[in-house]
Short mmCIF file of C-alpha atoms and ligand atoms in Angstrom, two decimals:
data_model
loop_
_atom_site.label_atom_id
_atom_site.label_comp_id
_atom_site.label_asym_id
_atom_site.label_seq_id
_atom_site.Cartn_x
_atom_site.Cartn_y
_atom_site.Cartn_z
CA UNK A 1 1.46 22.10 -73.85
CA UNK A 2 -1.44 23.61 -72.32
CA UNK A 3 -2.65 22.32 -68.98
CA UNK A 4 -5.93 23.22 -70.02
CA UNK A 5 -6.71 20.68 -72.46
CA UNK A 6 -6.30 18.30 -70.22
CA UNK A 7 -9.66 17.12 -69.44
CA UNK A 8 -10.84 13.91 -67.05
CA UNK A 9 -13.74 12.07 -67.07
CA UNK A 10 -13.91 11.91 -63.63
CA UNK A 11 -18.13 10.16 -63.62
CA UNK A 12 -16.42 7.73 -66.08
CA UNK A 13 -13.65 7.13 -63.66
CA UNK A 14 -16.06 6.77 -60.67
CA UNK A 15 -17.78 4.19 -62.47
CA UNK A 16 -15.03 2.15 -63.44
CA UNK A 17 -13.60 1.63 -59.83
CA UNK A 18 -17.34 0.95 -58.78
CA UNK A 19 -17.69 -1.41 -61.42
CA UNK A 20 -13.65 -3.01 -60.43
CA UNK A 21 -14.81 -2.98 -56.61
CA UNK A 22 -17.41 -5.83 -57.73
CA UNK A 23 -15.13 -8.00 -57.98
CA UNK A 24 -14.90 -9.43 -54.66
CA UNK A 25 -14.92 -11.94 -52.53
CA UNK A 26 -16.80 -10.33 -49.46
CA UNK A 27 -20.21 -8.06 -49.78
CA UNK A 28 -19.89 -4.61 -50.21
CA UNK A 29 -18.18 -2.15 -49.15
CA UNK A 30 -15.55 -4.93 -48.14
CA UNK A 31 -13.52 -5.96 -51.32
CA UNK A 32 -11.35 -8.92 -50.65
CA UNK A 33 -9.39 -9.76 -54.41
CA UNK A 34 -6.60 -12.07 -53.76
CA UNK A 35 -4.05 -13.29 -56.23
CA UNK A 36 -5.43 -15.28 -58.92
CA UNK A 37 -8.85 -16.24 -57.38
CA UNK A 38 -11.64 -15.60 -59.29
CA UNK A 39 -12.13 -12.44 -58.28
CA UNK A 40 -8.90 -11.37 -59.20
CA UNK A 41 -8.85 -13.00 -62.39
CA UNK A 42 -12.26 -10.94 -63.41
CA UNK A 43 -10.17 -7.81 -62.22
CA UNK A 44 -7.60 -8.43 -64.77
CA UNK A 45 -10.14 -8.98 -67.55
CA UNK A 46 -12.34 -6.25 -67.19
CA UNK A 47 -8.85 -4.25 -66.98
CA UNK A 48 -7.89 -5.38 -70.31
CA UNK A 49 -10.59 -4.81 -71.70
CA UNK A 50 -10.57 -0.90 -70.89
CA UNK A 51 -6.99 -0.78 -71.99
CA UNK A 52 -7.98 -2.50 -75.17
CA UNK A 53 -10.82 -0.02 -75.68
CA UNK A 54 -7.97 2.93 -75.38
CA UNK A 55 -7.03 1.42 -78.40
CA UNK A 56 -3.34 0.66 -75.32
CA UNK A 57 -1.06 -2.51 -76.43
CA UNK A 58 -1.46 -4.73 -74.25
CA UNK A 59 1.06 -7.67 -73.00
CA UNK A 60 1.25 -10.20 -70.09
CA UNK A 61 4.35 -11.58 -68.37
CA UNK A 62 4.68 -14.71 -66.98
CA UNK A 63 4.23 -13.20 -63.23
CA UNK A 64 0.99 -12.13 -64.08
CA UNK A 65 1.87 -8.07 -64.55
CA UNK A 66 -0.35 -6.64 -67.10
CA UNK A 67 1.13 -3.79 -69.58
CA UNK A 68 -0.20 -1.18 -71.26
CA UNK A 69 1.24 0.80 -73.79
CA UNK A 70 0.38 4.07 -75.29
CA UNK A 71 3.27 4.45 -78.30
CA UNK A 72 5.26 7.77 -78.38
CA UNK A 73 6.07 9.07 -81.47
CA UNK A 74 9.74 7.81 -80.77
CA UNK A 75 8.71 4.49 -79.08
CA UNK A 76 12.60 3.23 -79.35
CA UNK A 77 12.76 5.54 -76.84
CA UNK A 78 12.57 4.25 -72.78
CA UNK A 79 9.30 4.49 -71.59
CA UNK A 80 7.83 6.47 -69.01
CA UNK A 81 5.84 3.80 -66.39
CA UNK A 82 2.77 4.08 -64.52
CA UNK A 83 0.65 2.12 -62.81
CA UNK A 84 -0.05 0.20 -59.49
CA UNK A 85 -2.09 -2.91 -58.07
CA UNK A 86 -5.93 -3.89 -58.09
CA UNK A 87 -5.15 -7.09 -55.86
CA UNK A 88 -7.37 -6.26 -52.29
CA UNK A 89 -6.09 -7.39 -48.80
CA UNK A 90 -9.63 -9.52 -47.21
CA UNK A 91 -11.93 -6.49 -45.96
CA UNK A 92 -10.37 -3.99 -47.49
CA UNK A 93 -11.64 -0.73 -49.50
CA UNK A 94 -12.01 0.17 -53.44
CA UNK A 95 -9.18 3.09 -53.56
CA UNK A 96 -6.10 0.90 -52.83
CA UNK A 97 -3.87 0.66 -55.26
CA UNK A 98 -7.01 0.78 -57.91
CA UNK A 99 -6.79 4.26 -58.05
CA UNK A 100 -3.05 3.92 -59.03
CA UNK A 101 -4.30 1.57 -62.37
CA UNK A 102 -7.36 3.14 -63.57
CA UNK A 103 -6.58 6.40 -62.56
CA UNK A 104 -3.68 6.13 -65.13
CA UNK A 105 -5.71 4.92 -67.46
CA UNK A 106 -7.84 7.80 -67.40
CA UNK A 107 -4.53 10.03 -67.31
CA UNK A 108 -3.89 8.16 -70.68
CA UNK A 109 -7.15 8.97 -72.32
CA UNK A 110 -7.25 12.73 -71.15
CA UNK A 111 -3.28 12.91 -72.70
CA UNK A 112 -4.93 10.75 -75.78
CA UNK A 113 -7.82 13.89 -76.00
CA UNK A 114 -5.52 16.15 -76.14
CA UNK A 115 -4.12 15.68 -79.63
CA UNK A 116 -0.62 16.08 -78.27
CA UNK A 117 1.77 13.65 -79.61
CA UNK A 118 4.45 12.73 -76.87
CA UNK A 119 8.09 11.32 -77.81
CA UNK A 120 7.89 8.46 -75.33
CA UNK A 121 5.63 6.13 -74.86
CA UNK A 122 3.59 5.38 -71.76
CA UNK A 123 3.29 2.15 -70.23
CA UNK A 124 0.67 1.43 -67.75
CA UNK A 125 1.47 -1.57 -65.44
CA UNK A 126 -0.79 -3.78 -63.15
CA UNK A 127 1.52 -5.52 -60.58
CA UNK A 128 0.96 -9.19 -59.65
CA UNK A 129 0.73 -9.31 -56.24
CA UNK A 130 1.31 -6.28 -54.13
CA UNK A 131 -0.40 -7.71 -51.17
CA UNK A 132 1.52 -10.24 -49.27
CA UNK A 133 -1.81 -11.65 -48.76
CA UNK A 134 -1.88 -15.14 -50.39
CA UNK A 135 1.94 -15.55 -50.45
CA UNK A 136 3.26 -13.58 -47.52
CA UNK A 137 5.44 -11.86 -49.82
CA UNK A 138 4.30 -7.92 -51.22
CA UNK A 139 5.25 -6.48 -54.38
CA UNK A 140 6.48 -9.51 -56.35
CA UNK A 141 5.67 -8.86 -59.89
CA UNK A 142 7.57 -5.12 -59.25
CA UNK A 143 10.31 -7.35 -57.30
CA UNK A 144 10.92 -10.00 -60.16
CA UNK A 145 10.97 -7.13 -62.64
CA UNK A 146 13.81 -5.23 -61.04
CA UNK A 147 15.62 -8.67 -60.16
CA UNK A 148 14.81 -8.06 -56.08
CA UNK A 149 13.91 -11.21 -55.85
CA UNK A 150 14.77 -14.09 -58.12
CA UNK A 151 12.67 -16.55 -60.12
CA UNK A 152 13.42 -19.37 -58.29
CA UNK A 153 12.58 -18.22 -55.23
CA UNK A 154 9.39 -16.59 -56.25
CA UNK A 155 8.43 -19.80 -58.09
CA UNK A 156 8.70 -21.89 -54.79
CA UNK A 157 6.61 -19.26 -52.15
CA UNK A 158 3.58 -21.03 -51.30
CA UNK A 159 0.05 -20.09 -49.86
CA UNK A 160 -1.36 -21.38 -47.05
CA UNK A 161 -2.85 -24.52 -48.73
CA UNK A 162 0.78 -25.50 -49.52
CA UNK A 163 0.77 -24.38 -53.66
CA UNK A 164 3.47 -22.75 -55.30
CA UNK A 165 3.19 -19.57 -56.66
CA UNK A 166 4.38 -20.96 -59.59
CA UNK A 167 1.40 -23.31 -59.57
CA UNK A 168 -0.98 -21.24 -58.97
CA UNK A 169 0.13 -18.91 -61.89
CA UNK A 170 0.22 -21.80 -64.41
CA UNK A 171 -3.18 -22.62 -63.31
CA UNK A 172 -3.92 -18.76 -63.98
CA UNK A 173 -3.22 -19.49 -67.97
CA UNK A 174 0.27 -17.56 -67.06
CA UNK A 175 3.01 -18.79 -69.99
CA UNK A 176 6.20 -18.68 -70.22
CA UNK A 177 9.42 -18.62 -67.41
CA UNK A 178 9.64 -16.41 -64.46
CA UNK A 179 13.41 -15.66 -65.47
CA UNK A 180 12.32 -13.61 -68.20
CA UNK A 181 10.13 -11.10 -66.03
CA UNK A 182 12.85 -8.73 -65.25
CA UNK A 183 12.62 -5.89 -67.51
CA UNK A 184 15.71 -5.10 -69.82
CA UNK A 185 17.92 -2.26 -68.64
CA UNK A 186 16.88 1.21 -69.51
CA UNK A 187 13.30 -0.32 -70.19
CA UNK A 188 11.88 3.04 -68.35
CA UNK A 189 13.12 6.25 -68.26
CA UNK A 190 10.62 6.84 -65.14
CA UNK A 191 8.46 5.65 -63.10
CA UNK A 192 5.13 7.60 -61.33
CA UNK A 193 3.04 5.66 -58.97
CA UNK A 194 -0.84 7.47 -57.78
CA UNK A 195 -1.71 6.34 -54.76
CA UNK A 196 -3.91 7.15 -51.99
CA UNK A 197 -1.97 8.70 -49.15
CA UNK A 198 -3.18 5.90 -46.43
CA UNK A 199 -2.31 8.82 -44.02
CA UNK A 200 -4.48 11.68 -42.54
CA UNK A 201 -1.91 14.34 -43.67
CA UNK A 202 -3.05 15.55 -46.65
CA UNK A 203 -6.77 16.12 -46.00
CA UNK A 204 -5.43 17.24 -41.91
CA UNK A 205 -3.88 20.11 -43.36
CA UNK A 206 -6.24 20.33 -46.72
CA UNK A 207 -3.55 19.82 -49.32
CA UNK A 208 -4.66 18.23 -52.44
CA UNK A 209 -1.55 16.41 -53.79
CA UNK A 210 1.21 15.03 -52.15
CA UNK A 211 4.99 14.60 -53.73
CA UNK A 212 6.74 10.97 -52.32
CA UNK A 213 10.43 11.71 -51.25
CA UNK A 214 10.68 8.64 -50.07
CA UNK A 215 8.87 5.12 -48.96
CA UNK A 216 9.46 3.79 -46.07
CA UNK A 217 11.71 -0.07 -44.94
CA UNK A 218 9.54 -2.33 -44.47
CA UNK A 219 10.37 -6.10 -42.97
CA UNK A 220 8.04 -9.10 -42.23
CA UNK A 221 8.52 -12.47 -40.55
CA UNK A 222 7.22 -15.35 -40.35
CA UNK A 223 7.33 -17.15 -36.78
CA UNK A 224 5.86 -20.66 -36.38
CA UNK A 225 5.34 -21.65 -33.02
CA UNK A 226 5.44 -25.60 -31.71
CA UNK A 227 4.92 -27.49 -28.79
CA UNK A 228 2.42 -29.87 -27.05
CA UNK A 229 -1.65 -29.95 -27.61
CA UNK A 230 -3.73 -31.90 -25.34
CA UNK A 231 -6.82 -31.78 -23.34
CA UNK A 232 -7.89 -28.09 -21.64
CA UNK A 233 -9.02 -30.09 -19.04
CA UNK A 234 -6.36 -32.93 -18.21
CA UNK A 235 -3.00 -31.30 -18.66
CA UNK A 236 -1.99 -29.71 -15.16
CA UNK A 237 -0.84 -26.17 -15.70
CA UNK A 238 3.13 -26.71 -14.93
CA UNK A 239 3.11 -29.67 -17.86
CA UNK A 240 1.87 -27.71 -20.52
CA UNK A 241 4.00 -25.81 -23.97
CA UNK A 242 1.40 -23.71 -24.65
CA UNK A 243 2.15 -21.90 -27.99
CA UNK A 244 -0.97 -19.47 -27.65
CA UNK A 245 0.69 -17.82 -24.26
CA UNK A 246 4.06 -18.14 -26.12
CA UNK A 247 2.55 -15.84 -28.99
CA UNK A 248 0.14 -13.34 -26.23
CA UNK A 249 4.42 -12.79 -24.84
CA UNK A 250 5.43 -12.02 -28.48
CA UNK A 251 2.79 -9.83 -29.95
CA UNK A 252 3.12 -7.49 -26.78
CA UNK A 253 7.17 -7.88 -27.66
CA UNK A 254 6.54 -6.31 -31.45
CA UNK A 255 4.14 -3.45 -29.78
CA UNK A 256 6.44 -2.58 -27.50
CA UNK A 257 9.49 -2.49 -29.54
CA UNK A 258 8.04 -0.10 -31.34
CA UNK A 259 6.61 2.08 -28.77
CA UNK A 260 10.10 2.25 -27.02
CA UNK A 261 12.29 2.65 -30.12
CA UNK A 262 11.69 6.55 -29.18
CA UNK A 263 11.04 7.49 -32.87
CA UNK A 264 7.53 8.44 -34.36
CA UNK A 265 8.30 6.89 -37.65
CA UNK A 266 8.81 3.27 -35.88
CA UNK A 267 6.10 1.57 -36.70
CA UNK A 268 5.18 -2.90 -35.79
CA UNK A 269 2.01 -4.73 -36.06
CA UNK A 270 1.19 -8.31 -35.72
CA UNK A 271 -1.18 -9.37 -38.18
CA UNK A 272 -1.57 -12.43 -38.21
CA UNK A 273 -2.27 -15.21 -35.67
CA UNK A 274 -3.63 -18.68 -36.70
CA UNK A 275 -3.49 -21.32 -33.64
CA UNK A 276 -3.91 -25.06 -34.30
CA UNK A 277 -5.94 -26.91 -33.60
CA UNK A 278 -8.57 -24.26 -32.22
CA UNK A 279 -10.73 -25.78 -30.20
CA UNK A 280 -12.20 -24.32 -27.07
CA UNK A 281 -11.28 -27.14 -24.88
CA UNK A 282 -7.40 -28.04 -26.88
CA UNK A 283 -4.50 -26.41 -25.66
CA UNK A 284 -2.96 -24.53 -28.67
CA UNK A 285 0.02 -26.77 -29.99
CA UNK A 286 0.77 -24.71 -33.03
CA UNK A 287 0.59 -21.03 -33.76
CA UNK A 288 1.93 -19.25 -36.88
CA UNK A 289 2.27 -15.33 -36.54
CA UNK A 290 3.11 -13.07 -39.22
CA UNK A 291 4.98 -9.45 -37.92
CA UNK A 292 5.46 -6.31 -40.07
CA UNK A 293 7.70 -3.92 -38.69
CA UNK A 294 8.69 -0.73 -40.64
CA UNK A 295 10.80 2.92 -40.15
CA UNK A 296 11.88 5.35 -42.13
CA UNK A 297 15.39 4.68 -41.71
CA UNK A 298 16.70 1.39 -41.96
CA UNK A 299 19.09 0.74 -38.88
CA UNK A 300 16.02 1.76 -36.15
CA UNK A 301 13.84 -0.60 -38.37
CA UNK A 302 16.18 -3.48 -38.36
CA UNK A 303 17.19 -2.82 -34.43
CA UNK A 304 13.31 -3.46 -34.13
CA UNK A 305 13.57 -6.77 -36.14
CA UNK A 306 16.25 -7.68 -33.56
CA UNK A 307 14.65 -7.29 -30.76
CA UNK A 308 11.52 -9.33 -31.75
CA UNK A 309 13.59 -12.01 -32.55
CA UNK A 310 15.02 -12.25 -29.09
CA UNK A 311 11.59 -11.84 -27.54
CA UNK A 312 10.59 -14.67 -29.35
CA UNK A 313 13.77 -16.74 -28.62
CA UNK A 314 13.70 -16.06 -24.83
CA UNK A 315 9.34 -16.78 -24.55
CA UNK A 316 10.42 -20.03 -26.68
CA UNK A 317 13.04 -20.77 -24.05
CA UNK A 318 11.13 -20.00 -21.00
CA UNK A 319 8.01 -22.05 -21.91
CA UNK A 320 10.45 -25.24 -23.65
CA UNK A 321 8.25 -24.30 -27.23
CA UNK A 322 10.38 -24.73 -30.42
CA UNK A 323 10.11 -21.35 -32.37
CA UNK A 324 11.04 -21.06 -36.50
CA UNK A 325 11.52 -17.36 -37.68
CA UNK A 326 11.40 -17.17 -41.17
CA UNK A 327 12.51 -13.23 -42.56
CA UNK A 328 10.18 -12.94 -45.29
CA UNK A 329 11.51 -9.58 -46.61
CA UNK A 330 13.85 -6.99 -44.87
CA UNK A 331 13.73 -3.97 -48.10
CA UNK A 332 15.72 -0.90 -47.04
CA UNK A 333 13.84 2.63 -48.17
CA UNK A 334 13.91 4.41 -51.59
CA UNK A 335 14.60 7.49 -52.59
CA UNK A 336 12.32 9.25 -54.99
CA UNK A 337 13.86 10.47 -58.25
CA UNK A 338 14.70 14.35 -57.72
CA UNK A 339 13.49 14.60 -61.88
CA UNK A 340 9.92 12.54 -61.35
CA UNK A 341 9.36 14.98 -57.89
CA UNK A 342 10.02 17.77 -59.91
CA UNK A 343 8.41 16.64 -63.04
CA UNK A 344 5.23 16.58 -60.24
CA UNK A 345 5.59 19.87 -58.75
CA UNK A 346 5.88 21.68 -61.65
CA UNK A 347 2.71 19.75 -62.99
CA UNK A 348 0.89 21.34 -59.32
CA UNK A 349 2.17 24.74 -60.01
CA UNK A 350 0.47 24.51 -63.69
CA UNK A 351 -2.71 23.19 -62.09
CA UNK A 352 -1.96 26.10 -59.17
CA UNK A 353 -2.97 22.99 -57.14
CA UNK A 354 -1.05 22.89 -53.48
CA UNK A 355 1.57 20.02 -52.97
CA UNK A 356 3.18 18.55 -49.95
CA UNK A 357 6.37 16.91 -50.20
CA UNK A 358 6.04 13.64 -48.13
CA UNK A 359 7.54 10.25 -47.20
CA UNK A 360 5.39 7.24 -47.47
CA UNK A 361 4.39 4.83 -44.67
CA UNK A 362 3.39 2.22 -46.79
CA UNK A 363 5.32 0.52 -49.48
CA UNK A 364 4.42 -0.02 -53.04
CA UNK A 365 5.62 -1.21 -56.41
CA UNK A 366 7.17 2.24 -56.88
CA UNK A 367 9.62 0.74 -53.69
CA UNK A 368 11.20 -1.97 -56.44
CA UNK A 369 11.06 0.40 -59.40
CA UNK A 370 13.33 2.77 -57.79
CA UNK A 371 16.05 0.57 -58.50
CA UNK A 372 15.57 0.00 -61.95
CA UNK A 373 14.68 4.19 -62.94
CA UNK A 374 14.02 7.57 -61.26
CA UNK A 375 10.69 6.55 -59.38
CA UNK A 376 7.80 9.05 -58.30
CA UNK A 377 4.56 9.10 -57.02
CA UNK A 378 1.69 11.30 -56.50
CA UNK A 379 -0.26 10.90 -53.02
CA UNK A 380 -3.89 11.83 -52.60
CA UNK A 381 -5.92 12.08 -50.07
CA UNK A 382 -8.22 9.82 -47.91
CA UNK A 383 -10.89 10.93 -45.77
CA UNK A 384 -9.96 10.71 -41.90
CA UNK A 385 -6.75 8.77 -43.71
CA UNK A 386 -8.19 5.11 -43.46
CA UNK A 387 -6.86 2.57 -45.64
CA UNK A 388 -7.12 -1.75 -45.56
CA UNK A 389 -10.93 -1.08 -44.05
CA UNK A 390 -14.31 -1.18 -45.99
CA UNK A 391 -14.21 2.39 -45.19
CA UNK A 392 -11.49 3.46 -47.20
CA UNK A 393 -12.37 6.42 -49.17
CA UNK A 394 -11.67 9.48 -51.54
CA UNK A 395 -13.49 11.89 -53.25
CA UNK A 396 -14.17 11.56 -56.80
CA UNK A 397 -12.98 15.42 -56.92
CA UNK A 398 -9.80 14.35 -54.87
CA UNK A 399 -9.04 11.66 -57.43
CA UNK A 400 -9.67 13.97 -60.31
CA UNK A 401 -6.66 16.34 -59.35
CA UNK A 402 -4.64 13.11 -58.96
CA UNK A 403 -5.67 12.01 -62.32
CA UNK A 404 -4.72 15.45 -64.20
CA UNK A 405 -1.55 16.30 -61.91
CA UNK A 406 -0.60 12.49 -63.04
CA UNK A 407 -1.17 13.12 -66.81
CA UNK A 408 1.24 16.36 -66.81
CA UNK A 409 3.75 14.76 -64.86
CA UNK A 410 3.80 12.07 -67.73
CA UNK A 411 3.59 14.30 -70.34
CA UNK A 412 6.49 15.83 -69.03
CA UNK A 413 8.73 13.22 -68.68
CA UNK A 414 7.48 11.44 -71.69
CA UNK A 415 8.11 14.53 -73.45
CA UNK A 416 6.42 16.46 -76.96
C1 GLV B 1 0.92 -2.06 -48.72
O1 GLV B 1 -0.21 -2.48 -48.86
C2 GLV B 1 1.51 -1.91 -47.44
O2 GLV B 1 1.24 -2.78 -46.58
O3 GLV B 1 2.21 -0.92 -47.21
MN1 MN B 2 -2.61 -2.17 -49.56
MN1 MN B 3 -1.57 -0.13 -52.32
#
């Protein structure tokens, strides 16, 4: 096979994401697509509809992933999987996970050009819900499909209005039972996730491509805060449970947790913070706070996790608050497959394209596919490494090397 031939449209590409990053639910540049609103549900469309025009077979599960298929000429055969998410966190940019999706797509056309004929097939996949956005949960299409997380427990998450995510995906015309998302054993043969790095590495040190050894543990929870509202004016300071001053306590807990764990790769953030009832002149009565904490390594990661927890259980004490700490997901790391990596060097040494072998930061699907097949993925850059900001951004020429170091990874593991 003859790297040469491999040709991508990279204007057509361009376009594409432009045209995805309409659908939004904040102006431009922000793109804010959140499970199964509108936005979201014109995503998947106009998604389809460019798989369909590969002439791709294309089939829904009752999570909401979207499929793909290009047949091999042995299509008995375990597939090789690619793919990522087009769901947006609010004010975020167009490269997330988008360029994962489309960016296979293209890979699949520029194989289809080609005239090669590979043995398996390819199967590009769109995963429901990669942001925890709506359900405080990430990746749970890829975790229902490697049975991470099980249907019941999927089916009962709820969003902040209080419905189900199985509501919500029945009211998104998604048929059929969650328990039949996980895919069959053997169902891929490998998995290769593009992604934009997230991360100023690659463009610090100008390298083009970078090979994931691993992705990082990540861990969220959920802490709900409750004690008294009342008027700002009349409620003497040594009467009041102040939830607010509870939370101030614990978000400068999680940052310093981090700070002091002594390792680089120890990494907290509080991200959300909603206080009830918020009014100027109400003392806050309830606050709900929602803490991601990650590592490298699991046991620094989860000594982090511990520590919160007892900064929240001795500012609960101290002020006489009640305090609920719900672990939303504690994921150890993954390994990447040492035949995927090397399926995606050897595709950088045909394209005599530089590659840095690197752990990721942020999770992604490829995080749950690792435990059902050999996962991968190919890291590009992003200019000054910005990522979950209107801002986000890579170059169509950056995304282009992705694209073509992608489709000879595939065609490599797919096989002629
Ligand atoms: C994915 O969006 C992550 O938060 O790592
Ligand atoms: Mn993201
Ligand atoms: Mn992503």
């Amino acid at each position: 096979m003859e790297s040469a031939k491999v040709e991508v449209n990279v204007a057509r590409l361009t376009k594409e994401l432009e045209q995805l990053a309409q659908f939004s639910e904040t102006d431009p540049p922000a793109v804010t697509r959140i499970l199964f609103t509108q936005p979201d549900l014109k995503a998947r469309a106009f998604l389809k509809g460019l798989f369909a025009a590969a002439g791709l077979s294309i089939r829904d599960d009752p999570a909401g992933n979207i499929f793909a298929r290009w047949p091999g000429s042995d299509s008995a055969l375990p597939a090789v999987g690619t793919g990522s998410h087009t769901d947006a966190i609010p004010f975020s940019g167009r490269y997330d996970g988008t360029v994962g999706v489309l960016g296979a797509l293209e890979a699949v056309r520029a194989l289809q050009a080609t005239g090669w004929r590979l043995r398996r097939s390819i199967e590009i996949v769109m995963f429901t819900s990669e942001e925890p956005t709506r359900f405080g949960l990430g990746c749970v299409g890829s975790r229902l499909m490697s049975r991470s997380l099980p249907a019941a427990r999927a089916a009962a998450l709820k969003d902040s209005s209080g419905a189900t995510f199985e509501e919500v995906r029945r009211a998104a015309g998604c048929s059929g039972e969650l328990e039949s998302v996980p895919l069959p054993v053997g169902h891929y043969f490998a998995f290769v996730e593009m992604h934009i790095e997230q991360g100023p590495l690659l463009e610090r040190e100008a390298i083009p491509i970078g090979a994931v050894s691993a992705i990082a543990a990540p861990a969220a929870l959920r802490v709900r805060l409750e004690g008294e509202s009342g008027h700002a004016g009349g409620v003497l300071m040594p009467d009041r449970k102040d939830t607010l001053c509870a939370a101030a306590e614990i978000v400068l807990a999680v940052e310093r947790a981090a700070n002091e764990s002594g390792r680089a790769d120890s990494v907290a953030t509080t991200g959300v913070c909603k206080v009830h009832p918020g009014a100027v002149n109400a003392i806050p009565g309830r606050v709900l706070l929602e803490i991601d904490i990650r590592d490298t390594q699991l046991e620094p990661r989860d000594r982090i996790v511990a520590q919160v927890r007892q900064a929240i259980a001795q500012s609960a004490d101290r002020r006489g608050i009640r305090a609920e700490v719900e672990l939303l997901n504690a994921d150890p790391p993954a390994e990447a497959g040492r035949e995927v990596v090397s399926a995606i060097q050897a595709a950088c040494r045909r394209l005599e394209t530089p590659c840095k072998l690197m752990v990721s930061r942020a999770y992604h699907d490829a995080l749950f596919m690792a435990r059902i097949c050999p996962m991968g993925m190919i890291f590009i850059p992003c200019k000054d490494g910005i990522s979950h900001r209107p801002d986000e951004y890579s170059s169509p020429d950056a995304i282009a090397k992705g694209v073509r170091v992608l489709a000879l990874a595939l065609a490599e593991l797919a096989g002629s």
